[in-house]
PDB file of C-alpha atoms in Angstrom:
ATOM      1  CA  UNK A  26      47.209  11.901  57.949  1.00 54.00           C
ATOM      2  CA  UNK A  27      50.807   9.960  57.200  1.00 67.00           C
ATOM      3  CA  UNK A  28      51.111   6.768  55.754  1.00 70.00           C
ATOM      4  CA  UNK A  29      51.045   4.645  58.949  1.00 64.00           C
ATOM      5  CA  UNK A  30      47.838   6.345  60.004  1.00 72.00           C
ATOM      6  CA  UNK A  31      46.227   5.732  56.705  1.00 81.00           C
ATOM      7  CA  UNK A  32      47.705   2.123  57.212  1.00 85.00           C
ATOM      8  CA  UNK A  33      45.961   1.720  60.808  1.00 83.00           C
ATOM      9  CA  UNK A  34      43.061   3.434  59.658  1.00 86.00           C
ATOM     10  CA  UNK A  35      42.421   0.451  56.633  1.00 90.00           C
ATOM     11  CA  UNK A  36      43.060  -1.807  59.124  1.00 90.00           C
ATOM     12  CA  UNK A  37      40.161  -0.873  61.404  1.00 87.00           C
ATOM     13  CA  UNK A  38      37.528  -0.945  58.511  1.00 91.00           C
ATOM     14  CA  UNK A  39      39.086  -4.135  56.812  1.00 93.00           C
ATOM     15  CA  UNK A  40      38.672  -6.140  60.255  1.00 90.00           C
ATOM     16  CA  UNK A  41      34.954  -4.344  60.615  1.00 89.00           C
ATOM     17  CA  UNK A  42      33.779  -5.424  56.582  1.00 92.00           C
ATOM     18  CA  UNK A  43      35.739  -9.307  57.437  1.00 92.00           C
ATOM     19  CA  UNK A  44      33.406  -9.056  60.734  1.00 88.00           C
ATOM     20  CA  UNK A  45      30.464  -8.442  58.642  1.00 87.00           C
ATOM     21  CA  UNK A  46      30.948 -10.960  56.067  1.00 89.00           C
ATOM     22  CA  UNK A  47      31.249 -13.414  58.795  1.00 83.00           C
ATOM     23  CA  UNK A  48      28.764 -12.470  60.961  1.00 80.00           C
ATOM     24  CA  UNK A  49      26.177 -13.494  58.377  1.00 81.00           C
ATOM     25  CA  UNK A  50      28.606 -16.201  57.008  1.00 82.00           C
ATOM     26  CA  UNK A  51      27.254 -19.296  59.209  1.00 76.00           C
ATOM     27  CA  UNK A  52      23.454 -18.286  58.305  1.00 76.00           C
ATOM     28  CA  UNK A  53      24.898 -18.389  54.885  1.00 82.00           C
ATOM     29  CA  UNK A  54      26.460 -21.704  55.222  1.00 84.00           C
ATOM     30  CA  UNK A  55      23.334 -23.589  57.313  1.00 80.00           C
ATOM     31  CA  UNK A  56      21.145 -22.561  54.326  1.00 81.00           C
ATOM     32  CA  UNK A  57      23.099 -24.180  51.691  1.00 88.00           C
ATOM     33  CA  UNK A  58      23.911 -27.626  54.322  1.00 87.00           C
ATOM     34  CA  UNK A  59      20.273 -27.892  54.240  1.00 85.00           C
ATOM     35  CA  UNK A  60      20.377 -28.716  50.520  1.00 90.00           C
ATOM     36  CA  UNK A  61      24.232 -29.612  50.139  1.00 90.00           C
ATOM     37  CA  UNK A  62      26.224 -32.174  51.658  1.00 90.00           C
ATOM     38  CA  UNK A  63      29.033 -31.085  54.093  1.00 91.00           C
ATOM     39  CA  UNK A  64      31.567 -32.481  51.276  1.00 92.00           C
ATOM     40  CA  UNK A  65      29.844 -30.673  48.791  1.00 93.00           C
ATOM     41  CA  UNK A  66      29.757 -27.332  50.331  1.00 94.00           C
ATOM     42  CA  UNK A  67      33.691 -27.567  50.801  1.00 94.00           C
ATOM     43  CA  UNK A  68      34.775 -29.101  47.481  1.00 95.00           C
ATOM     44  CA  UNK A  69      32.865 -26.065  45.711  1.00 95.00           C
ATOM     45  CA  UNK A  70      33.714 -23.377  47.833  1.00 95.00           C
ATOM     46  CA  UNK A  71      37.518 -24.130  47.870  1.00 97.00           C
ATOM     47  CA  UNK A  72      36.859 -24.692  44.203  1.00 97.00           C
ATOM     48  CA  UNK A  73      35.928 -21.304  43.404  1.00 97.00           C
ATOM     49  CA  UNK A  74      38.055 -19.514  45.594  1.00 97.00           C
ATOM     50  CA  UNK A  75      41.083 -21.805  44.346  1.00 97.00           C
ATOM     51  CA  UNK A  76      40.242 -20.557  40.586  1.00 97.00           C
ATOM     52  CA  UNK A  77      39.984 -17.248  42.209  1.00 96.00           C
ATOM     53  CA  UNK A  78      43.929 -17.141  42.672  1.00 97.00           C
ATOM     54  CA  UNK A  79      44.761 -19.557  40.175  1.00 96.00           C
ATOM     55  CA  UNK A  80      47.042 -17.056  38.571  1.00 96.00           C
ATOM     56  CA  UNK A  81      48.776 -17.047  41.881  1.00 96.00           C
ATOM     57  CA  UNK A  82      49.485 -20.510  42.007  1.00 96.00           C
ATOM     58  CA  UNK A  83      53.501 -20.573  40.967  1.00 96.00           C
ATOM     59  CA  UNK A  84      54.318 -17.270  43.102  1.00 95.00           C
ATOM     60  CA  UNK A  85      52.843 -19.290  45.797  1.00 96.00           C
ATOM     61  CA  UNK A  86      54.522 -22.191  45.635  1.00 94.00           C
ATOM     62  CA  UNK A  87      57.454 -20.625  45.083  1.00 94.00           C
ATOM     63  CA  UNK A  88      57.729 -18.829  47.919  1.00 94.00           C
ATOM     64  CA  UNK A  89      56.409 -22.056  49.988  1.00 93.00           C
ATOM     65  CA  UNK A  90      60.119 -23.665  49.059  1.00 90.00           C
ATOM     66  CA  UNK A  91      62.078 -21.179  51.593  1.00 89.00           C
ATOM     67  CA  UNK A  92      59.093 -20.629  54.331  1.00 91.00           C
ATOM     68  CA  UNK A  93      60.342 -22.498  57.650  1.00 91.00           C
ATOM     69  CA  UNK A  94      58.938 -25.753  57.605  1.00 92.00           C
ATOM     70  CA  UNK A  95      57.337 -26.421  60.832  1.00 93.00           C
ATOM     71  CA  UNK A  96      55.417 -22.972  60.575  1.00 94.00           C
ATOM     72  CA  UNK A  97      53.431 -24.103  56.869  1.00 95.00           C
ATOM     73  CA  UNK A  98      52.757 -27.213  58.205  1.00 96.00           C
ATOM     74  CA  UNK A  99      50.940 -26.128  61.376  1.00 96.00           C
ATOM     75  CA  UNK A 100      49.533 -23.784  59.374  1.00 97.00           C
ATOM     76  CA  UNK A 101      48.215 -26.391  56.535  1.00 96.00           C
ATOM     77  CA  UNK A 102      47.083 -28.294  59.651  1.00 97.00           C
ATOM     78  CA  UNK A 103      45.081 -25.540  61.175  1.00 97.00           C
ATOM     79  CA  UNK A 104      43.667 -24.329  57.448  1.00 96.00           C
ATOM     80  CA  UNK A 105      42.036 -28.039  57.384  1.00 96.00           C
ATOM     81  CA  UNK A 106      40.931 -28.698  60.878  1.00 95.00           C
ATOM     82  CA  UNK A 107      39.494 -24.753  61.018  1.00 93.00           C
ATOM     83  CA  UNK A 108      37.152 -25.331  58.073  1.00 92.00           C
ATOM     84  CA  UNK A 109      36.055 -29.022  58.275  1.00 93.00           C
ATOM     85  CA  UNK A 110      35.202 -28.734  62.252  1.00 91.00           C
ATOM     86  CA  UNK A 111      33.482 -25.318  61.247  1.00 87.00           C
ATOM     87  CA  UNK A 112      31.155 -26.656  58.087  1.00 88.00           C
ATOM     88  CA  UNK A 113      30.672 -30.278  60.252  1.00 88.00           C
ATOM     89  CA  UNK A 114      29.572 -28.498  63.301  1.00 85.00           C
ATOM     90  CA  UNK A 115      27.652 -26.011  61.131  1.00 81.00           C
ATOM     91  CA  UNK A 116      25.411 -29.102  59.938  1.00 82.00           C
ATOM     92  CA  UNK A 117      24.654 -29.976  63.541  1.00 82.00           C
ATOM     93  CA  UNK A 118      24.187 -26.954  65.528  1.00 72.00           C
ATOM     94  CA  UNK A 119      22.572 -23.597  65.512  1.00 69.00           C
ATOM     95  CA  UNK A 120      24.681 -20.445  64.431  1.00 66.00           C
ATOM     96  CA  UNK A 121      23.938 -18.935  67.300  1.00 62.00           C
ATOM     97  CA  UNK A 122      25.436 -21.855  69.350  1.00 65.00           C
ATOM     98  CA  UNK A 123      28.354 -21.817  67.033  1.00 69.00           C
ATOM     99  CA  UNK A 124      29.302 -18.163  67.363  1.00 67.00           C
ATOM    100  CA  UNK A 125      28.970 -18.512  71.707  1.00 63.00           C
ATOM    101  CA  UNK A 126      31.721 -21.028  71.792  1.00 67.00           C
ATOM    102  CA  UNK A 127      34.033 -18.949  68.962  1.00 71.00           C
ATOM    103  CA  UNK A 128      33.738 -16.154  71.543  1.00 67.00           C
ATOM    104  CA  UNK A 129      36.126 -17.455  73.326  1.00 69.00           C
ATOM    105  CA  UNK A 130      38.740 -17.633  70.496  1.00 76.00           C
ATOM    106  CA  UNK A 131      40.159 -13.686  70.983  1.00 77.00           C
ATOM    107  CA  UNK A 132      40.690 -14.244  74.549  1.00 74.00           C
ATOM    108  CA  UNK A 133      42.281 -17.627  73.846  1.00 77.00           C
ATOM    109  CA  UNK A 134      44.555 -15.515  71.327  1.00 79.00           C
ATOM    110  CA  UNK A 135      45.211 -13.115  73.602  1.00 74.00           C
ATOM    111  CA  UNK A 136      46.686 -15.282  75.733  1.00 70.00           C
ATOM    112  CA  UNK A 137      48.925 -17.784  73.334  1.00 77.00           C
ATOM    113  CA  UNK A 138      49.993 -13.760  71.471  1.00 72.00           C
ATOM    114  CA  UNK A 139      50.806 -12.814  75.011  1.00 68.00           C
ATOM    115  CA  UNK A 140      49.741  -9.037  74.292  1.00 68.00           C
ATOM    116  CA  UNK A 141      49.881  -6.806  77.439  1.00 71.00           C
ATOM    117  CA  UNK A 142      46.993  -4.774  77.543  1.00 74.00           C
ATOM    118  CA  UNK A 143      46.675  -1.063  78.948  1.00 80.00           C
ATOM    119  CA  UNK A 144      43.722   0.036  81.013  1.00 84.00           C
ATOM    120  CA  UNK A 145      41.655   1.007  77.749  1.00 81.00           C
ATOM    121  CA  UNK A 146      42.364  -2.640  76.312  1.00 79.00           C
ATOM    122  CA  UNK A 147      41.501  -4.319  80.041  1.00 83.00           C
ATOM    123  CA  UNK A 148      38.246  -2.373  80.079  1.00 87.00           C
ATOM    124  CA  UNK A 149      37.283  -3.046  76.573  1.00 82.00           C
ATOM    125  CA  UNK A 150      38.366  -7.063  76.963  1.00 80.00           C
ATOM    126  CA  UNK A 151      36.042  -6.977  79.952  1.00 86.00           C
ATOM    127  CA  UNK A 152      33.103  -5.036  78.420  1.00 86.00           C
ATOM    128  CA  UNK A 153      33.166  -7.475  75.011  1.00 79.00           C
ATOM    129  CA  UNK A 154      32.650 -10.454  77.478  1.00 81.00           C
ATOM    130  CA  UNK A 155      29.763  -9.078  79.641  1.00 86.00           C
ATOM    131  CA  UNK A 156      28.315  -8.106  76.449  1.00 82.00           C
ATOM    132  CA  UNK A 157      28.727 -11.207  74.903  1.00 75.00           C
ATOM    133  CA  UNK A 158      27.374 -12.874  78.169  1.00 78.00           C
ATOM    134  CA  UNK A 159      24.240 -10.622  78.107  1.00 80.00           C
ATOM    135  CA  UNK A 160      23.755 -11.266  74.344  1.00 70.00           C
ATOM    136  CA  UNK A 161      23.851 -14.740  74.310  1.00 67.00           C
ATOM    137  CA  UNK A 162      21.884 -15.282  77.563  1.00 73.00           C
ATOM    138  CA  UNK A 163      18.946 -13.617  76.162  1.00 69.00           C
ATOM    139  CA  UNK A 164      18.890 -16.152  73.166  1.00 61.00           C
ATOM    140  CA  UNK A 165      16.794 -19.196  72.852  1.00 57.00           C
ATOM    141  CA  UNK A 166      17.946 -21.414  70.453  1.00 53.00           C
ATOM    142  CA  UNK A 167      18.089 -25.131  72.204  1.00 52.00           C
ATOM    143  CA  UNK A 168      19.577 -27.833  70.689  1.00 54.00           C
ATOM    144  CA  UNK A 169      20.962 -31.766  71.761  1.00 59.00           C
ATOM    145  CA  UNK A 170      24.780 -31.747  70.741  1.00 62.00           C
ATOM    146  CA  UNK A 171      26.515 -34.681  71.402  1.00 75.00           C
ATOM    147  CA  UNK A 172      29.736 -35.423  72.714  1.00 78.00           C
ATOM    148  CA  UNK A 173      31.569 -35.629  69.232  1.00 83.00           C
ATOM    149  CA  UNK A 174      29.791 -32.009  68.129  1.00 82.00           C
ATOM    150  CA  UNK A 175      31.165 -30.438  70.761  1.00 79.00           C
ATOM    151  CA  UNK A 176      34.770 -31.508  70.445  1.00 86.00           C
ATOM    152  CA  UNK A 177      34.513 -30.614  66.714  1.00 86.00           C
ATOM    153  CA  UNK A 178      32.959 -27.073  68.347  1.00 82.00           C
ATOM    154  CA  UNK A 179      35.894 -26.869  70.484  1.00 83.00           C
ATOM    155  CA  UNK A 180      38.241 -27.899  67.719  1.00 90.00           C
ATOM    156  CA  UNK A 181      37.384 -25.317  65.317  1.00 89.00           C
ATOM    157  CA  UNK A 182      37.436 -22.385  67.781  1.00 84.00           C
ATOM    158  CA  UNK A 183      40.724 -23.797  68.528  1.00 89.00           C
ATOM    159  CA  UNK A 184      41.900 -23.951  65.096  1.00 93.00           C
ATOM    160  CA  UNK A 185      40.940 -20.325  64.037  1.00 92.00           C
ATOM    161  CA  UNK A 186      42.984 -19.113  66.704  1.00 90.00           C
ATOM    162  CA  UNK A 187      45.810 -21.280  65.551  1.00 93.00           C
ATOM    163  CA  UNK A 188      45.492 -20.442  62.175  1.00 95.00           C
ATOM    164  CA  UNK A 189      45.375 -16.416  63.328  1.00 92.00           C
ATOM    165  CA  UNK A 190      49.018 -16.655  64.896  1.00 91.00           C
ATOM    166  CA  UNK A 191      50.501 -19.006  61.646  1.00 93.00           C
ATOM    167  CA  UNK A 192      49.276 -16.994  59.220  1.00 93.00           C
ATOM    168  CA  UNK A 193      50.614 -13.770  61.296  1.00 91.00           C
ATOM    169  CA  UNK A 194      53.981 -15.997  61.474  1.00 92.00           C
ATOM    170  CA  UNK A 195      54.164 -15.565  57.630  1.00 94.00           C
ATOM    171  CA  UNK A 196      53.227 -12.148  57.126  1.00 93.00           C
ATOM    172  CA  UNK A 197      57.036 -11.968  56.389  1.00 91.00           C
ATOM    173  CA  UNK A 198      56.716 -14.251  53.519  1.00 93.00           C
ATOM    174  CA  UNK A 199      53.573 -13.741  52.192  1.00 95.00           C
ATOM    175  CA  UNK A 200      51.304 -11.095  51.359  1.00 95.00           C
ATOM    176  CA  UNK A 201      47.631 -10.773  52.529  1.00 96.00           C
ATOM    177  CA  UNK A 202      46.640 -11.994  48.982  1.00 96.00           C
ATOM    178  CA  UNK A 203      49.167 -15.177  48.792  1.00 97.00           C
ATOM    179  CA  UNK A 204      48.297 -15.992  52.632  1.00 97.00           C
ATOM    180  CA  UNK A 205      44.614 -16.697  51.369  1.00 97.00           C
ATOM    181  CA  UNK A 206      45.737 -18.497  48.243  1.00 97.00           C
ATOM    182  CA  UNK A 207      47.775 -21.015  50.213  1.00 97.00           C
ATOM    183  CA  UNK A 208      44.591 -21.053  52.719  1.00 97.00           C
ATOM    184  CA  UNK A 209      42.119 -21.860  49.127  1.00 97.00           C
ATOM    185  CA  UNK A 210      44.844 -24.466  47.401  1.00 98.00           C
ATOM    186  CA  UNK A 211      44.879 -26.401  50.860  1.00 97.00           C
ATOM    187  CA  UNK A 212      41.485 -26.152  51.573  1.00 96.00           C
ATOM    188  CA  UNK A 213      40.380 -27.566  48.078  1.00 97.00           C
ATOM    189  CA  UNK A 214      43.322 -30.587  47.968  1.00 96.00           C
ATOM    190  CA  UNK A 215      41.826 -31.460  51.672  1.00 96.00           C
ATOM    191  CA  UNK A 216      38.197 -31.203  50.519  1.00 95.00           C
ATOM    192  CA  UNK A 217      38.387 -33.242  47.133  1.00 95.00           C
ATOM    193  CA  UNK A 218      40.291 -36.294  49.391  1.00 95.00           C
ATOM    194  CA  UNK A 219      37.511 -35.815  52.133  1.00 92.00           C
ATOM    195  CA  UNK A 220      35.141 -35.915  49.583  1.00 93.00           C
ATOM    196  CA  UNK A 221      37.031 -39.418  48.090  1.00 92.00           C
ATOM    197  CA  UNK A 222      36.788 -41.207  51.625  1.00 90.00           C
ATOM    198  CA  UNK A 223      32.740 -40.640  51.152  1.00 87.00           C
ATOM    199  CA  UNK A 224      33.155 -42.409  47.655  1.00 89.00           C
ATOM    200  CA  UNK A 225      32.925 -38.915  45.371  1.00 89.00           C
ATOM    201  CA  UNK A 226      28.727 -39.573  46.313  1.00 86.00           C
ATOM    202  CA  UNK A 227      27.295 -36.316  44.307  1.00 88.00           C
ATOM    203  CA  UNK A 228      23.576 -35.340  44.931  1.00 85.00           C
ATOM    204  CA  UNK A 229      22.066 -33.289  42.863  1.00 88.00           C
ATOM    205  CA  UNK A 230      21.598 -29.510  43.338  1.00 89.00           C
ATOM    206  CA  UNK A 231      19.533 -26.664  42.483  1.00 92.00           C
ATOM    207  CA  UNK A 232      21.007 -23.918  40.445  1.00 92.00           C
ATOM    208  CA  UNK A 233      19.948 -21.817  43.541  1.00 92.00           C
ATOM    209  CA  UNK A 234      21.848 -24.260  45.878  1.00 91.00           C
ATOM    210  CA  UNK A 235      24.965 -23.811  43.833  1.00 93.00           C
ATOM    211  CA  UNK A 236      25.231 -20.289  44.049  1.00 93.00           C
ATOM    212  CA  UNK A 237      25.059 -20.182  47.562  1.00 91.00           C
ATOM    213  CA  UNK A 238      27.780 -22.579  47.509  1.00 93.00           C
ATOM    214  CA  UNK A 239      30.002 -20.356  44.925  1.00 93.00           C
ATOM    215  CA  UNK A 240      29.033 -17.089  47.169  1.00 93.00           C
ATOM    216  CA  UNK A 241      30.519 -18.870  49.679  1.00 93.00           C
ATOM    217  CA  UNK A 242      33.805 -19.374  47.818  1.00 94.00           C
ATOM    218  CA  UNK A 243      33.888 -15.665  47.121  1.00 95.00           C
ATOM    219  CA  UNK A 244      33.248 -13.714  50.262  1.00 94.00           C
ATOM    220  CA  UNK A 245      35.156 -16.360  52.307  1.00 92.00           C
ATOM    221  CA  UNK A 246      38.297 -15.114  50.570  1.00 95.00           C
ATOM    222  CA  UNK A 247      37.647 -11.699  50.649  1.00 95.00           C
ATOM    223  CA  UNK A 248      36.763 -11.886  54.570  1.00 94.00           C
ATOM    224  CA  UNK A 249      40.104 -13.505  54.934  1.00 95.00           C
ATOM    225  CA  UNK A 250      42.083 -11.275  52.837  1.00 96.00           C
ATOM    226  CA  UNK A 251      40.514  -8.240  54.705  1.00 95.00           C
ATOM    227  CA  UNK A 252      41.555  -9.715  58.257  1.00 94.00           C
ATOM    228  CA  UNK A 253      44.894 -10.603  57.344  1.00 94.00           C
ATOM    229  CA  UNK A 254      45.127  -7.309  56.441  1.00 94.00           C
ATOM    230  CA  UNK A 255      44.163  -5.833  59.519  1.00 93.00           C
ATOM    231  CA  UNK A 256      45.802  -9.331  61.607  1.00 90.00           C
ATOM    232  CA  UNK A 257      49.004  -7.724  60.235  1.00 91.00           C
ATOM    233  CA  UNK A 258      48.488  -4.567  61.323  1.00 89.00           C
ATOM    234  CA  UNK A 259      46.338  -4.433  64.282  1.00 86.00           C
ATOM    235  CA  UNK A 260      46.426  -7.889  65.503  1.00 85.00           C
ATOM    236  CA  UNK A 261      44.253  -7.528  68.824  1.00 79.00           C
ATOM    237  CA  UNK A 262      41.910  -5.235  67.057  1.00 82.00           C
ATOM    238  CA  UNK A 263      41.607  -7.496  64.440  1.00 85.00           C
ATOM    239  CA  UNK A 264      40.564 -10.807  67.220  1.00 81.00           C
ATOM    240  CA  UNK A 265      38.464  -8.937  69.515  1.00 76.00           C
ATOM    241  CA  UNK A 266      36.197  -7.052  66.324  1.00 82.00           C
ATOM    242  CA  UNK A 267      34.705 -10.760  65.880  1.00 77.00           C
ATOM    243  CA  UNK A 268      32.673  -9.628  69.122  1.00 72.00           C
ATOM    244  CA  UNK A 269      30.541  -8.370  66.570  1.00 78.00           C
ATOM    245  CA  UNK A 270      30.066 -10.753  64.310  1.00 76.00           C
ATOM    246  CA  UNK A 271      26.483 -12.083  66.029  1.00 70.00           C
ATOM    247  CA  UNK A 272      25.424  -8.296  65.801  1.00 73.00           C
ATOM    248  CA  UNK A 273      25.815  -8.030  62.288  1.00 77.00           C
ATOM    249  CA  UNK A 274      24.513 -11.295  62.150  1.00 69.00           C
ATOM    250  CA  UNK A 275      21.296 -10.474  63.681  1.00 67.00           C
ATOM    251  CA  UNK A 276      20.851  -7.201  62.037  1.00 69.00           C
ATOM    252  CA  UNK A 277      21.304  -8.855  58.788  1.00 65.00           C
ATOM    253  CA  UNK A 278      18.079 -11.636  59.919  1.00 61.00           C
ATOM    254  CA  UNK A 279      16.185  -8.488  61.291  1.00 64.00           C
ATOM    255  CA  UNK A 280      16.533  -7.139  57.531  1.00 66.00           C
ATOM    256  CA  UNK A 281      16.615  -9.806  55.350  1.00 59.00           C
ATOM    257  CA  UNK A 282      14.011 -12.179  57.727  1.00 53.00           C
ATOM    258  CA  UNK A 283      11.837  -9.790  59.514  1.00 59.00           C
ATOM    259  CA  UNK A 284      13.502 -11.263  63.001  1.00 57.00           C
ATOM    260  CA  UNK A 285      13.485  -8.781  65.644  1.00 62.00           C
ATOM    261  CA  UNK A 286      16.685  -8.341  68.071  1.00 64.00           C
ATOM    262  CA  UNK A 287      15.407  -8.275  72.404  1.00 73.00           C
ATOM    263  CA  UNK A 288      15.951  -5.349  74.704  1.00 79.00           C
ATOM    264  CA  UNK A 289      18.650  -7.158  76.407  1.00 80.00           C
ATOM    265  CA  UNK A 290      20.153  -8.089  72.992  1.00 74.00           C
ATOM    266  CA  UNK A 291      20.034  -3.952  71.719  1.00 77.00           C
ATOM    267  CA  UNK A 292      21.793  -3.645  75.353  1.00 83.00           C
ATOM    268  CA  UNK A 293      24.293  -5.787  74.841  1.00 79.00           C
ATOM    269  CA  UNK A 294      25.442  -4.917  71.248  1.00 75.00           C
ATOM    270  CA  UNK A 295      25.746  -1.548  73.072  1.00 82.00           C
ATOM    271  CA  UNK A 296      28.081  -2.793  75.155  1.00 83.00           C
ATOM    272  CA  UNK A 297      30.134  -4.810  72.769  1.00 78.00           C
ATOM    273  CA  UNK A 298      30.394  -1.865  70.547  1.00 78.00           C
ATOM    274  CA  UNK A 299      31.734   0.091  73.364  1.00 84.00           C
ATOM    275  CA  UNK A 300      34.461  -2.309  74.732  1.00 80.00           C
ATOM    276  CA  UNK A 301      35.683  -2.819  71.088  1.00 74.00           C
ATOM    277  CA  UNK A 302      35.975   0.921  70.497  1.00 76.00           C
ATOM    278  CA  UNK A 303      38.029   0.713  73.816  1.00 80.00           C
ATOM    279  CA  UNK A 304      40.334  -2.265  71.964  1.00 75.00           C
ATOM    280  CA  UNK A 305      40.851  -0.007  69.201  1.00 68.00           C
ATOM    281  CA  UNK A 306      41.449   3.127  71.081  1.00 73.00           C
ATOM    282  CA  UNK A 307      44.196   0.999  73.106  1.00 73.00           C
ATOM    283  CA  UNK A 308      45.789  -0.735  70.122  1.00 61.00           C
ATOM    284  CA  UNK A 309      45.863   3.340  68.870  1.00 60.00           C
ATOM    285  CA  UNK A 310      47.628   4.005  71.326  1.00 55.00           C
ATOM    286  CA  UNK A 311      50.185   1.307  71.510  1.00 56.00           C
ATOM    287  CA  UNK A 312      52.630   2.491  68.661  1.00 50.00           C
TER     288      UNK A 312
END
């Protein structure tokens, strides 16, 4: 196996371990918003992963000084409205609700990277949606979301895709590493003045509550790392894994909560699993 296959090969499994974290990411999240303000969550998740690359910090902002302009700003833009909509919506809506709508985001992506697909990448496009269609039919979370949940819903899906493409617009600049620094740094500056408009209110929290929250500035960072890993070398494959992420996520509550997954729900993980072996087969074979 050369280097380049070696390369592609990483790529695969880091988009499949970022899919993983993030399928079970949202449960993670919901479980700390019951006991954490949305404010809260943010400032101490950006916290910890901003300490995380701390060390990083000057490289960083180095480098920032001779990135094109426009490109950082859309992407500080995108890093803020991605992760506020996405923890605000979070508080509102069930995960399950959360991941339907973000389903949409690698077609979306497909379309703004304007990829041309070959007949294995058409047929495994088309068997992640049915499969996604079946699996999300079959579930029966209900919940009231009102009109400004649903633009915040909309907005974050939005934004992830967004911040996909900007952050694959300075792969040339930045590493995988420096890419989620920048992504930390913004996120905490953005979270600490968020968390001034609501008066710096702090409620009290469990020593239970605030390791969620710190788990969630670890993993978040290494998800991200991992997919702009894979974003830069298998872009599609890296989009269209995320059709797993309510698999994982559900295999993780059948584990960890004794909930058990439907017929129609083993069925359609079946089918996901296929069509995204049939996006990796075609971005194999696109060289």
């Amino acid at each position: 196996m050369n280097s380049l296959q070696n390369k592609e090969a990483q790529s695969y499994i880091a988009a499949l371990i970022a899919v993983l974290i993030w399928g079970m990411f949202p449960t993670l999240v919901k479980s700390t918003l019951q006991f954490a303000s949305v404010e809260q969550l943010l400032v101490l998740r950006f916290l910890v992963a901003s300490l995380l690359f701390l060390p990083m910090f000057n490289t960083v902002f180095n480098k920032l000084l001779v990135i094109e302009k426009r490109y950082l700003a859309l992407f500080v833009i995108f890093t803020i409205a991605v992760f506020f909509s996405q923890t605000y919506v979070l508080s509102q809506v069930p995960a399950s609700w959360y991941v339907a709508v973000f389903t949409l985001a690698p077609i979306i992506f497909l379309l703004v990277y304007r990829e041309t697909l070959n007949l294995f990448g058409k047929i495994g496009v088309t068997l992640a949606i049915i499969g996604m269609g079946l699996f999300f039919t079959s579930m029966n979370d209900h919940t009231d979301m009102n009109f400004l949940t649903m633009i915040l819903l909309i907005i974050s899906m939005l934004s992830w895709v967004g911040y996909s493409i900007f952050a694959r617009k300075l792969h040339s600049q930045l590493n995988d590493r420096e890419i989620v620094a920048l992504t930390s740094f913004v996120g905490f500056g953005s979270s600490f003045v968020f968390w001034g408009t609501k008066g710096f209110v702090w409620e009290d929290l469990s020593l239970s509550i605030l390791g969620l929250c710190v788990l969630t500035g670890v993993v978040l960072p290494l998800a991200l790392v991992l997919y702009s890993f894979s974003l830069r070398i298998k872009p599609i494959f890296a989009m269209f894994s995320q059709y797993l992420e309510p698999i994982f996520g559900l295999l993780a509550a059948a584990l960890f909560l004794g909930e058990v997954m439907g017929a129609i729900q083993y069925l359609a993980a079946i089918v996901i699993i296929i069509g995204t072996l049939f996006v990796g087969i075609s971005s194999r074979q696109k060289k």
